[in-house]
Every structure is written in C-alpha cells, then in structure tokens.
Amino acid sequence: MKIFLVGFMGSGKTTLGKRLAAKLDWNFIDLDKSIEQHTGQNIPDYFKTHGETLFREMERVVLQTEKYPDNTIIATGGGAPCYFDNMNWMKTQGIVVYISLSPADLAVRLDRSEEERPVLQGYKGEALVGFIAGKLSEREPHYLQANIIISGRALSATKLWKAIDQHK
C-alpha cells in the first residue's frame, strides 16, 4: 500500500509521515527531498531560479516517475495535489490523506518553523493568517478530493493510522 499525505505547508505531513512510517516499519519519502535530489538544488533556490511554473512541472515529473515500493508513505508538497493531474494520479496509486488545519493553526505552526519558506517572507500575525486563508481557499477544493480528510489538531501517528486502517 502507498499512502500520500497532502495538505497546506505546516500541516504536519512530513513529521506525521515519518512517525507513521517508523511505527509501521514502512518506507518514507518526502517529495520535496526527492525533487532536491533530482535537481541538485533546494526547493527555495529552485523556485527562485526557475520560477513556479517550472517547479510545478518538475514536481509532477518527480511525483509520477518516482518508484514507490509497497508500504510507503509519501509526504507531498503543499501545492502538489493542486496542479496537473497529480491528485487523480495519487488516488490511482494509493490512499490520499488530507491533513486539515485552520489558517490560524497553520499560521502558528509556520511562525514557529525553522524551515525557509520564501512564499511566506514578509507575512506575520494577521497578514500571515490572511495569506494562508487565501491560498487555502484556492487549494482546498483539490485537497478535499482526498480519500480521507482528517483534522491535524492533536493528530498522532496512531490516530492517523486508525483513520487509514478504517478506510482500507
């Protein structure tokens, strides 16, 4: 089985994916790390150098050509399900789980994050919440196509697995 985790940046896809993979003794793949390996650049640098259009094309190629062994959890980038046929493709390959959080919850997490997120530069407080709310309203119609929708509030690997196991 392959499980694709989708959701906005800061929703916990990578953290929960790693924890669940460790709990199940499964493989874990972070799509952004795979893109970095393919391009030889980190995501912020690739974005700055090539722009969003080429990044999204590269993201699609890597997503859809990566070899995913059975029993793998894949954490996607926040925009991955929203471009091309990525969401439909993931649904044909495995189970897609949307980790849902409110813009305010996401803002708190992203404000605390050490990770460089160029798209958020200059946003703080209510401006950050507003930016996230706008982006989320664009992306959520794609996210809501997931097989499973689960709140990211107080979500543990165990709770995540229970939701997936019930869906199977």
Short mmCIF file of C-alpha atoms in Angstrom, two decimals:
data_model
loop_
_atom_site.label_atom_id
_atom_site.label_comp_id
_atom_site.label_asym_id
_atom_site.label_seq_id
_atom_site.Cartn_x
_atom_site.Cartn_y
_atom_site.Cartn_z
CA MET A 1 0.00 0.00 0.00
CA LYS A 2 1.05 3.57 -0.69
CA ILE A 3 -0.21 6.50 1.37
CA PHE A 4 0.08 10.06 0.07
CA LEU A 5 -0.18 12.83 2.66
CA VAL A 6 -1.47 16.15 1.35
CA GLY A 7 -2.24 19.48 2.98
CA PHE A 8 -1.01 23.01 3.37
CA MET A 9 2.58 23.70 4.36
CA GLY A 10 2.94 23.32 8.10
CA SER A 11 0.12 20.80 8.41
CA GLY A 12 2.47 18.06 9.61
CA LYS A 13 2.77 15.89 6.52
CA THR A 14 6.49 15.20 6.91
CA THR A 15 6.52 14.91 10.69
CA LEU A 16 3.49 12.61 10.84
CA GLY A 17 4.63 10.69 7.78
CA LYS A 18 8.00 9.93 9.34
CA ARG A 19 6.41 8.93 12.64
CA LEU A 20 3.84 6.68 10.99
CA ALA A 21 6.46 5.06 8.76
CA ALA A 22 8.65 4.35 11.81
CA LYS A 23 5.67 2.95 13.73
CA LEU A 24 4.73 0.61 10.87
CA ASP A 25 8.32 -0.10 9.77
CA TRP A 26 7.44 1.25 6.33
CA ASN A 27 9.35 3.40 3.86
CA PHE A 28 9.02 7.18 3.98
CA ILE A 29 9.56 9.53 1.05
CA ASP A 30 9.43 13.32 1.24
CA LEU A 31 8.56 14.53 -2.27
CA ASP A 32 10.41 17.82 -1.75
CA LYS A 33 13.60 15.90 -0.82
CA SER A 34 13.19 13.76 -3.96
CA ILE A 35 12.87 16.93 -6.06
CA GLU A 36 16.02 18.32 -4.43
CA GLN A 37 17.90 15.11 -5.28
CA HIS A 38 16.71 15.27 -8.90
CA THR A 39 17.52 18.95 -9.38
CA GLY A 40 20.60 19.32 -7.19
CA GLN A 41 19.02 22.44 -5.65
CA ASN A 42 16.97 23.02 -2.53
CA ILE A 43 13.34 23.96 -3.16
CA PRO A 44 13.64 27.70 -2.31
CA ASP A 45 16.66 28.07 -4.65
CA TYR A 46 14.98 26.11 -7.45
CA PHE A 47 11.86 28.26 -7.06
CA LYS A 48 13.91 31.48 -7.17
CA THR A 49 15.99 30.36 -10.16
CA HIS A 50 13.34 28.72 -12.33
CA GLY A 51 10.01 30.09 -11.09
CA GLU A 52 6.83 28.37 -10.02
CA THR A 53 5.79 27.07 -13.46
CA LEU A 54 8.97 25.05 -13.97
CA PHE A 55 8.94 23.95 -10.33
CA ARG A 56 5.39 22.59 -10.68
CA GLU A 57 6.38 20.74 -13.86
CA MET A 58 9.40 19.23 -12.10
CA GLU A 59 7.24 18.34 -9.10
CA ARG A 60 4.82 16.46 -11.37
CA VAL A 61 7.59 14.58 -13.14
CA VAL A 62 9.24 13.52 -9.88
CA LEU A 63 5.92 12.62 -8.23
CA GLN A 64 4.77 10.49 -11.13
CA THR A 65 8.07 8.82 -12.05
CA GLU A 66 9.46 8.04 -8.58
CA LYS A 67 9.48 4.33 -7.81
CA TYR A 68 7.44 3.84 -4.65
CA PRO A 69 7.87 0.44 -3.07
CA ASP A 70 4.90 -1.17 -1.36
CA ASN A 71 4.32 0.02 2.20
CA THR A 72 5.47 3.57 1.59
CA ILE A 73 4.23 6.87 2.99
CA ILE A 74 4.80 9.87 0.75
CA ALA A 75 4.64 13.43 2.09
CA THR A 76 3.85 15.76 -0.80
CA GLY A 77 4.47 19.46 -1.08
CA GLY A 78 1.53 21.70 -0.22
CA GLY A 79 0.78 22.56 -3.84
CA ALA A 80 1.42 19.15 -5.40
CA PRO A 81 -2.21 17.95 -5.45
CA CYS A 82 -3.38 21.23 -7.00
CA TYR A 83 -1.55 21.04 -10.33
CA PHE A 84 -1.92 18.95 -13.46
CA ASP A 85 -3.46 15.54 -12.78
CA ASN A 86 -1.45 14.94 -9.60
CA MET A 87 -4.40 14.34 -7.26
CA ASN A 88 -6.08 11.87 -9.62
CA TRP A 89 -2.75 10.16 -10.24
CA MET A 90 -2.09 9.75 -6.49
CA LYS A 91 -5.57 8.33 -5.97
CA THR A 92 -4.89 5.66 -8.61
CA GLN A 93 -1.64 4.72 -6.86
CA GLY A 94 -2.78 4.53 -3.25
CA ILE A 95 -4.71 6.27 -0.49
CA VAL A 96 -4.59 10.07 -0.28
CA VAL A 97 -4.98 11.65 3.18
CA TYR A 98 -5.66 15.36 3.61
CA ILE A 99 -4.37 16.70 6.93
CA SER A 100 -6.64 19.69 7.52
CA LEU A 101 -5.95 22.69 9.75
CA SER A 102 -7.42 26.17 10.01
CA PRO A 103 -5.47 29.17 8.69
CA ALA A 104 -4.91 30.36 12.30
CA ASP A 105 -3.50 26.96 13.36
CA LEU A 106 -1.28 26.84 10.28
CA ALA A 107 -0.02 30.38 10.94
CA VAL A 108 1.03 29.45 14.48
CA ARG A 109 2.92 26.40 13.22
CA LEU A 110 4.55 28.23 10.31
CA ASP A 111 5.54 31.17 12.51
CA ARG A 112 7.41 28.73 14.79
CA SER A 113 9.02 26.80 11.94
CA GLU A 114 12.75 27.00 11.27
CA GLU A 115 12.26 25.95 7.65
CA GLU A 116 12.84 28.56 4.95
CA ARG A 117 9.58 29.27 3.15
CA PRO A 118 10.17 32.10 0.65
CA VAL A 119 6.48 32.43 -0.20
CA LEU A 120 5.80 33.50 3.41
CA GLN A 121 8.51 36.15 3.66
CA GLY A 122 7.13 39.42 4.95
CA TYR A 123 3.98 37.90 6.43
CA LYS A 124 3.42 37.98 10.19
CA GLY A 125 0.41 37.86 12.50
CA GLU A 126 -2.93 38.61 10.88
CA ALA A 127 -1.26 39.19 7.50
CA LEU A 128 0.08 35.62 7.63
CA VAL A 129 -3.35 34.25 8.60
CA GLY A 130 -4.90 36.20 5.71
CA PHE A 131 -2.33 34.96 3.22
CA ILE A 132 -2.85 31.36 4.33
CA ALA A 133 -6.64 31.73 4.20
CA GLY A 134 -6.42 32.98 0.61
CA LYS A 135 -4.10 30.20 -0.53
CA LEU A 136 -6.09 27.58 1.34
CA SER A 137 -9.32 28.69 -0.36
CA GLU A 138 -7.59 28.08 -3.73
CA ARG A 139 -6.13 24.72 -2.74
CA GLU A 140 -8.80 23.18 -0.57
CA PRO A 141 -11.06 22.11 -3.46
CA HIS A 142 -8.15 19.88 -4.54
CA TYR A 143 -7.34 18.70 -1.01
CA LEU A 144 -10.97 17.76 -0.39
CA GLN A 145 -10.75 15.17 -3.18
CA ALA A 146 -8.58 13.02 -0.88
CA ASN A 147 -9.80 9.59 0.17
CA ILE A 148 -9.51 10.56 3.84
CA ILE A 149 -9.85 14.00 5.42
CA ILE A 150 -8.58 14.30 8.99
CA SER A 151 -8.01 17.20 11.34
CA GLY A 152 -4.36 17.90 12.04
CA ARG A 153 -5.14 19.22 15.54
CA ALA A 154 -3.62 16.87 18.11
CA LEU A 155 -3.12 14.29 15.36
CA SER A 156 -0.76 11.46 16.25
CA ALA A 157 0.65 8.70 14.07
CA THR A 158 -1.62 6.26 15.89
CA LYS A 159 -4.77 8.31 15.14
CA LEU A 160 -3.66 8.74 11.55
CA TRP A 161 -3.17 5.00 11.12
CA LYS A 162 -6.59 4.24 12.65
CA ALA A 163 -8.23 6.51 10.08
CA ILE A 164 -6.31 4.86 7.22
CA ASP A 165 -6.93 1.35 8.54
CA GLN A 166 -10.69 2.01 8.75
CA HIS A 167 -10.67 3.22 5.14
CA LYS A 168 -8.88 0.21 3.65
#
